Coordinates of C-alpha atoms and ligand atoms in Angstrom, one line a residue:
X1 CA 82.0 132.3 118.9
X2 CA 79.2 133.7 116.9
X3 CA 78.8 130.6 114.7
X4 CA 78.6 128.2 117.7
X5 CA 75.9 130.4 119.2
X6 CA 73.9 130.2 116.0
X7 CA 74.2 126.4 116.0
X8 CA 73.4 126.2 119.7
X9 CA 70.2 128.1 119.3
X10 CA 69.1 125.8 116.5
X11 CA 68.7 122.8 118.8
X12 CA 66.1 122.0 121.4
X13 CA 68.6 121.6 124.2
X14 CA 67.1 122.7 127.6
X15 CA 69.1 125.2 129.6
X16 CA 71.7 127.9 128.9
X17 CA 74.5 127.3 126.4
X18 CA 77.9 127.7 128.0
X19 CA 80.4 126.7 125.3
X20 CA 82.1 123.8 123.6
X21 CA 85.4 122.2 122.8
X22 CA 86.7 119.8 120.1
X23 CA 86.3 116.2 121.3
X24 CA 87.4 112.6 120.6
X25 CA 89.7 111.2 118.0
X26 CA 87.3 110.7 115.0
X27 CA 88.7 111.4 111.5
X28 CA 85.5 112.0 109.6
X29 CA 83.3 114.5 111.3
X30 CA 84.1 117.5 113.4
X31 CA 83.0 116.5 116.9
X32 CA 82.5 118.9 119.9
X33 CA 81.5 118.4 123.5
X34 CA 78.9 121.0 124.3
X35 CA 78.2 122.5 127.7
X36 CA 74.9 123.7 129.0
X37 CA 73.7 125.0 132.4
X38 CA 70.4 123.5 133.4
X39 CA 69.2 125.0 136.8
X40 CA 72.8 125.2 138.0
X41 CA 73.8 121.8 136.8
X42 CA 76.2 121.2 133.9
X43 CA 74.8 119.1 131.1
X44 CA 76.8 117.8 128.1
X45 CA 76.0 117.0 124.5
X46 CA 77.9 115.8 121.5
X47 CA 77.6 118.1 118.5
X48 CA 78.9 117.1 115.1
X49 CA 79.4 118.9 111.8
X50 CA 78.8 116.0 109.4
X51 CA 81.4 115.6 106.7
X52 CA 79.3 116.3 103.6
X53 CA 82.3 115.9 101.3
X54 CA 82.3 112.2 102.1
X55 CA 78.6 111.8 102.8
X56 CA 76.8 113.1 99.7
X57 CA 73.3 112.5 101.0
X58 CA 73.2 113.8 104.6
X59 CA 69.4 114.0 104.8
X60 CA 69.2 110.3 103.7
X61 CA 72.0 109.5 106.2
X62 CA 70.2 111.3 109.1
X63 CA 66.9 109.6 108.2
X64 CA 68.7 106.2 108.6
X65 CA 70.2 107.2 111.9
X66 CA 66.8 108.5 113.2
X67 CA 65.1 105.3 112.2
X68 CA 67.8 103.0 113.6
X69 CA 68.2 104.7 116.9
X70 CA 64.4 104.8 117.5
X71 CA 64.2 101.1 116.6
X72 CA 67.0 100.3 119.0
X73 CA 65.4 102.3 121.8
X74 CA 62.1 100.4 121.4
X75 CA 64.0 97.1 121.6
X76 CA 65.9 98.1 124.7
X77 CA 62.6 99.3 126.3
X78 CA 60.7 96.1 125.4
X79 CA 63.6 94.1 126.9
X80 CA 63.4 96.1 130.1
X81 CA 67.1 97.2 129.8
X82 CA 68.5 99.6 132.4
X83 CA 70.2 102.9 131.4
X84 CA 68.6 103.0 128.0
X85 CA 69.9 106.5 127.5
X86 CA 73.5 105.2 127.7
X87 CA 72.9 102.2 125.4
X88 CA 71.6 104.0 122.3
X89 CA 72.3 107.4 120.8
X90 CA 69.6 110.0 121.4
X91 CA 69.2 112.7 118.8
X92 CA 68.2 116.2 120.0
X93 CA 65.7 117.7 117.5
X94 CA 66.4 121.0 115.9
X95 CA 64.0 123.9 116.5
X96 CA 62.3 123.2 113.2
X97 CA 61.6 119.6 114.3
X98 CA 64.3 117.8 112.3
X99 CA 67.1 115.5 113.4
X100 CA 69.7 117.9 112.0
X101 CA 70.2 121.5 111.2
X102 CA 71.7 123.0 108.1
X103 CA 73.4 126.4 108.6
X104 CA 73.6 129.3 106.2
X105 CA 77.0 128.0 104.8
X106 CA 75.4 124.7 103.9
X107 CA 77.0 122.7 106.7
X108 CA 75.0 120.0 108.4
X109 CA 74.9 119.7 112.2
X110 CA 73.5 117.2 114.7
X111 CA 73.4 117.0 118.5
X112 CA 73.4 113.8 120.6
X113 CA 72.9 113.3 124.3
X114 CA 76.5 112.9 125.7
X115 CA 77.1 109.4 127.1
X116 CA 78.8 109.9 130.4
X117 CA 81.3 107.6 131.9
X118 CA 82.1 105.6 128.8
X119 CA 85.0 105.8 126.3
X120 CA 86.1 104.5 122.9
X121 CA 89.4 102.5 122.8
X122 CA 91.6 103.4 119.9
X123 CA 94.2 100.6 120.0
X124 CA 93.3 97.2 121.5
X125 CA 95.0 96.3 124.9
X126 CA 93.5 93.0 125.8
X127 CA 91.1 90.3 124.5
X128 CA 88.3 91.5 126.8
X129 CA 87.9 94.6 124.6
X130 CA 87.6 92.5 121.4
X131 CA 85.0 90.3 123.1
X132 CA 82.9 93.2 124.3
X133 CA 83.1 95.2 121.2
X134 CA 82.0 92.2 119.0
X135 CA 79.2 91.4 121.4
X136 CA 78.0 95.0 121.1
X137 CA 78.1 95.0 117.3
X138 CA 76.4 91.6 117.2
X139 CA 73.7 92.9 119.5
X140 CA 73.3 96.0 117.3
X141 CA 72.7 93.9 114.2
X142 CA 70.4 91.6 116.1
X143 CA 68.2 94.5 117.2
X144 CA 67.9 95.8 113.7
X145 CA 67.3 92.4 112.0
X146 CA 63.5 93.0 112.0
X147 CA 63.4 96.5 110.7
X148 CA 60.5 96.9 108.2
X149 CA 61.5 99.2 105.3
X150 CA 64.9 99.2 103.7
X151 CA 67.3 101.9 104.7
X152 CA 68.7 104.4 102.3
X153 CA 71.8 103.3 100.4
X154 CA 73.8 106.3 101.4
X155 CA 77.0 105.0 99.7
X156 CA 76.0 102.8 96.8
X157 CA 78.3 99.8 96.2
X158 CA 80.3 100.5 99.4
X159 CA 81.7 97.0 99.6
X160 CA 81.5 95.9 95.9
X161 CA 84.9 94.1 95.9
X162 CA 84.5 93.3 92.2
X163 CA 84.2 96.9 91.1
X164 CA 87.3 97.8 93.3
X165 CA 89.2 95.0 91.5
X166 CA 88.1 96.3 88.1
X167 CA 89.1 99.8 89.1
X168 CA 92.6 98.5 90.0
X169 CA 93.0 96.8 86.6
X170 CA 92.0 100.1 85.0
X171 CA 94.5 102.1 87.1
X172 CA 97.3 99.7 86.1
X173 CA 96.4 100.1 82.5
X174 CA 96.4 103.9 82.7
X175 CA 99.5 104.2 84.9
X176 CA 98.7 107.9 85.2
X177 CA 101.6 108.6 87.6
X178 CA 104.2 106.2 86.3
X179 CA 104.0 104.2 89.5
X180 CA 103.1 100.7 88.2
X181 CA 106.8 99.7 88.0
X182 CA 107.3 100.3 91.7
X183 CA 104.6 98.0 92.9
X184 CA 104.8 94.9 90.7
X185 CA 104.8 92.6 93.8
X186 CA 101.6 94.2 95.2
X187 CA 99.9 93.9 91.8
X188 CA 100.8 90.3 91.5
X189 CA 99.5 89.7 95.0
X190 CA 96.2 91.2 94.1
X191 CA 95.8 89.3 90.8
X192 CA 96.5 86.0 92.5
X193 CA 93.5 86.6 94.7
X194 CA 91.0 87.7 92.1
X195 CA 88.8 84.7 92.7
X196 CA 87.8 85.9 96.2
X197 CA 86.3 89.2 95.1
X198 CA 82.9 87.7 93.9
X199 CA 82.2 85.3 96.8
X200 CA 80.0 87.4 98.9
X201 CA 78.5 89.5 96.1
X202 CA 77.4 86.4 94.2
X203 CA 76.0 84.7 97.3
X204 CA 74.0 87.8 98.1
X205 CA 72.7 88.1 94.5
X206 CA 71.6 84.4 94.6
X207 CA 69.9 84.9 98.0
X208 CA 72.3 82.6 99.9
X209 CA 73.3 85.4 102.2
X210 CA 70.5 87.8 103.3
X211 CA 70.7 91.5 103.0
X212 CA 70.6 93.0 106.5
X213 CA 71.1 96.3 108.3
X214 CA 74.8 96.7 108.9
X215 CA 77.0 99.3 110.7
X216 CA 79.9 99.4 108.1
X217 CA 82.4 101.1 110.4
X218 CA 83.0 98.5 113.1
X219 CA 86.2 99.8 114.6
X220 CA 86.9 99.2 118.3
X221 CA 86.5 102.9 119.2
X222 CA 83.0 103.0 117.8
X223 CA 81.7 101.1 120.8
X224 CA 81.7 103.2 124.0
X225 CA 82.9 101.0 126.9
X226 CA 81.7 101.7 130.4
X227 CA 84.6 103.1 132.5
X228 CA 83.6 101.2 135.6
X229 CA 82.4 97.8 134.3
X230 CA 84.1 97.7 130.9
X231 CA 80.8 96.7 129.3
X232 CA 80.3 97.7 125.7
X233 CA 77.5 100.2 126.4
X234 CA 76.7 101.9 123.1
X235 CA 77.4 101.5 119.4
X236 CA 78.1 104.9 118.0
X237 CA 79.2 106.5 114.6
X238 CA 76.1 105.4 112.6
X239 CA 76.9 107.5 109.5
X240 CA 77.4 104.4 107.3
X241 CA 74.5 102.3 108.6
X242 CA 72.8 100.9 105.6
X243 CA 71.7 97.7 103.9
X244 CA 74.6 95.2 103.5
X245 CA 76.0 91.8 104.6
X246 CA 76.9 91.2 108.2
X247 CA 80.1 89.6 106.9
X248 CA 81.3 93.1 106.0
X249 CA 80.9 94.2 109.6
X250 CA 82.5 91.1 111.1
X251 CA 85.3 91.2 108.5
X252 CA 86.1 94.8 109.3
X253 CA 86.2 93.9 113.0
X254 CA 88.8 91.3 112.2
X255 CA 90.7 93.8 110.1
X256 CA 90.8 96.6 112.6
X257 CA 90.8 94.9 116.0
X258 CA 93.3 92.0 115.7
X259 CA 96.4 94.0 115.2
X260 CA 98.0 96.9 117.0
X261 CA 100.3 98.3 114.3
X262 CA 99.8 101.7 112.8
X263 CA 97.8 101.9 109.5
X264 CA 100.9 102.7 107.6
X265 CA 103.4 100.6 109.6
X266 CA 106.5 99.9 107.5
X267 CA 108.0 97.2 109.8
X268 CA 105.8 94.4 108.5
X269 CA 107.2 92.0 111.1
X270 CA 104.8 93.8 113.5
X271 CA 101.8 93.1 111.3
X272 CA 100.2 89.8 112.2
X273 CA 96.6 88.8 112.8
X274 CA 96.4 87.9 116.5
X275 CA 94.5 84.7 116.9
X276 CA 93.6 85.4 120.5
X277 CA 91.9 88.6 119.6
X278 CA 90.2 86.8 116.7
X279 CA 88.9 84.1 119.1
X280 CA 87.6 86.8 121.4
X281 CA 85.8 88.5 118.5
X282 CA 84.1 85.3 117.5
X283 CA 83.0 84.5 121.0
X284 CA 81.5 87.9 121.6
X285 CA 79.9 88.2 118.3
X286 CA 78.2 84.7 118.4
X287 CA 76.9 85.4 121.8
X288 CA 74.6 88.1 120.4
X289 CA 74.4 87.2 116.7
X290 CA 74.1 83.4 116.6
X291 CA 70.3 83.6 117.0
X292 CA 69.8 85.2 113.6
X293 CA 72.8 84.1 111.4
X294 CA 72.2 81.6 108.6
X295 CA 74.7 78.8 108.2
X296 CA 76.3 80.4 105.2
X297 CA 77.1 83.6 107.1
X298 CA 78.6 81.6 109.9
X299 CA 80.6 79.5 107.5
X300 CA 82.2 82.6 106.0
X301 CA 83.0 84.6 109.2
X302 CA 86.7 83.8 109.1
X303 CA 86.9 84.3 105.4
X304 CA 85.2 87.7 105.7
X305 CA 88.3 89.1 107.5
X306 CA 90.5 88.2 104.6
X307 CA 88.0 89.6 102.1
X308 CA 87.5 93.0 103.7
X309 CA 91.2 93.4 104.4
X310 CA 92.0 92.5 100.8
X311 CA 89.4 95.0 99.7
X312 CA 90.9 97.9 101.7
X313 CA 94.3 96.9 100.5
X314 CA 93.0 97.3 96.9
X315 CA 91.7 100.7 97.7
X316 CA 95.1 101.9 99.0
X317 CA 96.8 100.4 96.0
X318 CA 94.4 102.1 93.6
X319 CA 94.8 105.5 95.3
X320 CA 98.6 105.1 95.1
X321 CA 98.4 104.4 91.4
X322 CA 96.0 107.3 90.8
X323 CA 98.2 109.8 92.6
X324 CA 96.9 109.8 96.2
X325 CA 93.6 111.7 95.5
X326 CA 91.2 109.9 97.9
X327 CA 93.0 109.1 101.2
X328 CA 94.8 112.0 102.8
X329 CA 98.6 111.5 102.8
X330 CA 101.3 113.2 104.8
X331 CA 104.3 111.7 103.0
X332 CA 105.2 110.1 99.7
X333 CA 104.5 106.4 99.5
X334 CA 102.1 106.4 102.5
X335 CA 99.3 104.8 100.5
X336 CA 101.5 102.0 99.3
X337 CA 102.7 101.4 102.9
X338 CA 99.0 101.2 103.9
X339 CA 98.4 98.8 101.1
X340 CA 101.3 96.6 102.2
X341 CA 100.1 96.5 105.8
X342 CA 96.7 95.3 104.6
X343 CA 98.2 92.7 102.3
X344 CA 100.5 91.4 105.1
X345 CA 97.3 91.0 107.3
X346 CA 95.7 89.1 104.4
X347 CA 98.8 86.8 104.3
X348 CA 98.7 86.3 108.0
X349 CA 95.1 85.3 107.9
X350 CA 95.7 82.9 105.0
X351 CA 98.4 81.2 107.1
X352 CA 96.0 80.9 110.0
X353 CA 92.8 80.3 108.1
X354 CA 92.4 76.6 109.2
X355 CA 92.7 77.5 112.8
X356 CA 90.4 80.5 112.4
X357 CA 87.8 78.2 110.8
X358 CA 88.1 75.7 113.6
X359 CA 87.6 78.4 116.2
X360 CA 84.3 79.5 114.5
X361 CA 83.1 75.9 114.3
X362 CA 84.0 75.3 117.9
X363 CA 81.4 77.8 119.0
X364 CA 78.5 76.0 117.2
Ligands
ADP401 P1 83.9 109.9 113.5 O1 83.1 109.4 112.3 O2 84.6 111.1 113.1 O3 84.7 108.8 114.0 P2 82.2 109.6 115.8 O4 80.7 109.6 115.7 O5 82.8 108.2 116.1 O6 82.8 110.3 114.6 O7 82.6 110.5 117.0 C1 83.9 110.9 117.4 C2 84.2 110.6 118.8 O8 83.3 111.4 119.7 C3 83.9 109.2 119.2 O9 85.1 108.4 119.0 C4 83.6 109.3 120.7 O10 84.8 109.4 121.5 C5 82.9 110.6 120.8 N1 81.4 110.5 120.9 C6 80.6 110.4 119.8 N2 79.3 110.3 120.2 C7 79.3 110.4 121.5 C8 78.3 110.4 122.5 N3 76.9 110.3 122.2 N4 78.6 110.5 123.8 C9 80.0 110.5 124.2 N5 81.0 110.5 123.3 C10 80.7 110.5 122.0
MG402 MG1 84.2 107.0 115.0
MG403 MG1 82.4 107.7 111.2

């Protein structure tokens, strides 16, 4: 295709461009596996059209990714790691010397070295995957703990749970789609938990929890696992890397990794926080992160799962009340089903919170 040829010639990939095909199961960017011939050998890259509807500041985002991946590479090299090119994303520069290319239509593109022999897991199958993924994300945070200058805030207030809560109260008041009456139980559930929304924000403002470099999309499939050894090789999907609390990353690992049910599962009996997966997450995470965590961060690891799950539940509830304008829906009521799944996970964590806390303390 003509467009693909134009994009291909905009990057400094050696060899002859052969073609490309859609790749992976990401929901945000358009991702392609790209084929080149280099002296008779086939070489692959990942090329992505960055979703600039969601990411309003693509140059700022790409600056973050460039800085983070170069810092990681330096750390791996200093530590004498093997296979560095499979452990960190490598950006291929554009012909005008940038880390991305903007085409005539205003779309942003980037190209990474393709990491061979490693895959992202969509739905967890066993505790080993939780362990390895958390270990990889903890290692990622650890490597970035000593970055000098602050990264760009590409999505300001990304995890400001208080403002989400306030938006919910406003959406209830407006009741723009006449849906408030349908969701009284969910609204009551949210109101009963108002006290938790300020915990991390207040501690960060008071300096009790440090601001760090965080990933902000710590799903299992954002760690590529080596097909032979199962090792968590490379943390990918760095679009949301920015300043934040490590609790947001760990909380989102708990939310997304400890349950196999679909995001909009209606049979809530299938929705429970699996304590074995939780334990594996804690073990893996503390192996790489315990060196830099302060006591307050450690103390709130179990709580962070509840907080982030509650926050995402609020976002689905808000979108339902506002008429499904933010999250894509395929059927009526999908956003409220998503909300119910998150709130059921919150409940499941509340029931198991003592045990979760003991597990964290057991790894001191
Ligand atoms: P999204 O934000 O849409 O999830 P990702 O950056 O996670 O986008 O990329 C989508 C998928 O492409 C990933 O889940 C992974 O399977 C694959 N992928 C991304 N980068 C690489 C890479 N450098 N090497 C191999 N596969 C990759
Ligand atoms: Mg992804
Ligand atoms: Mg992403």
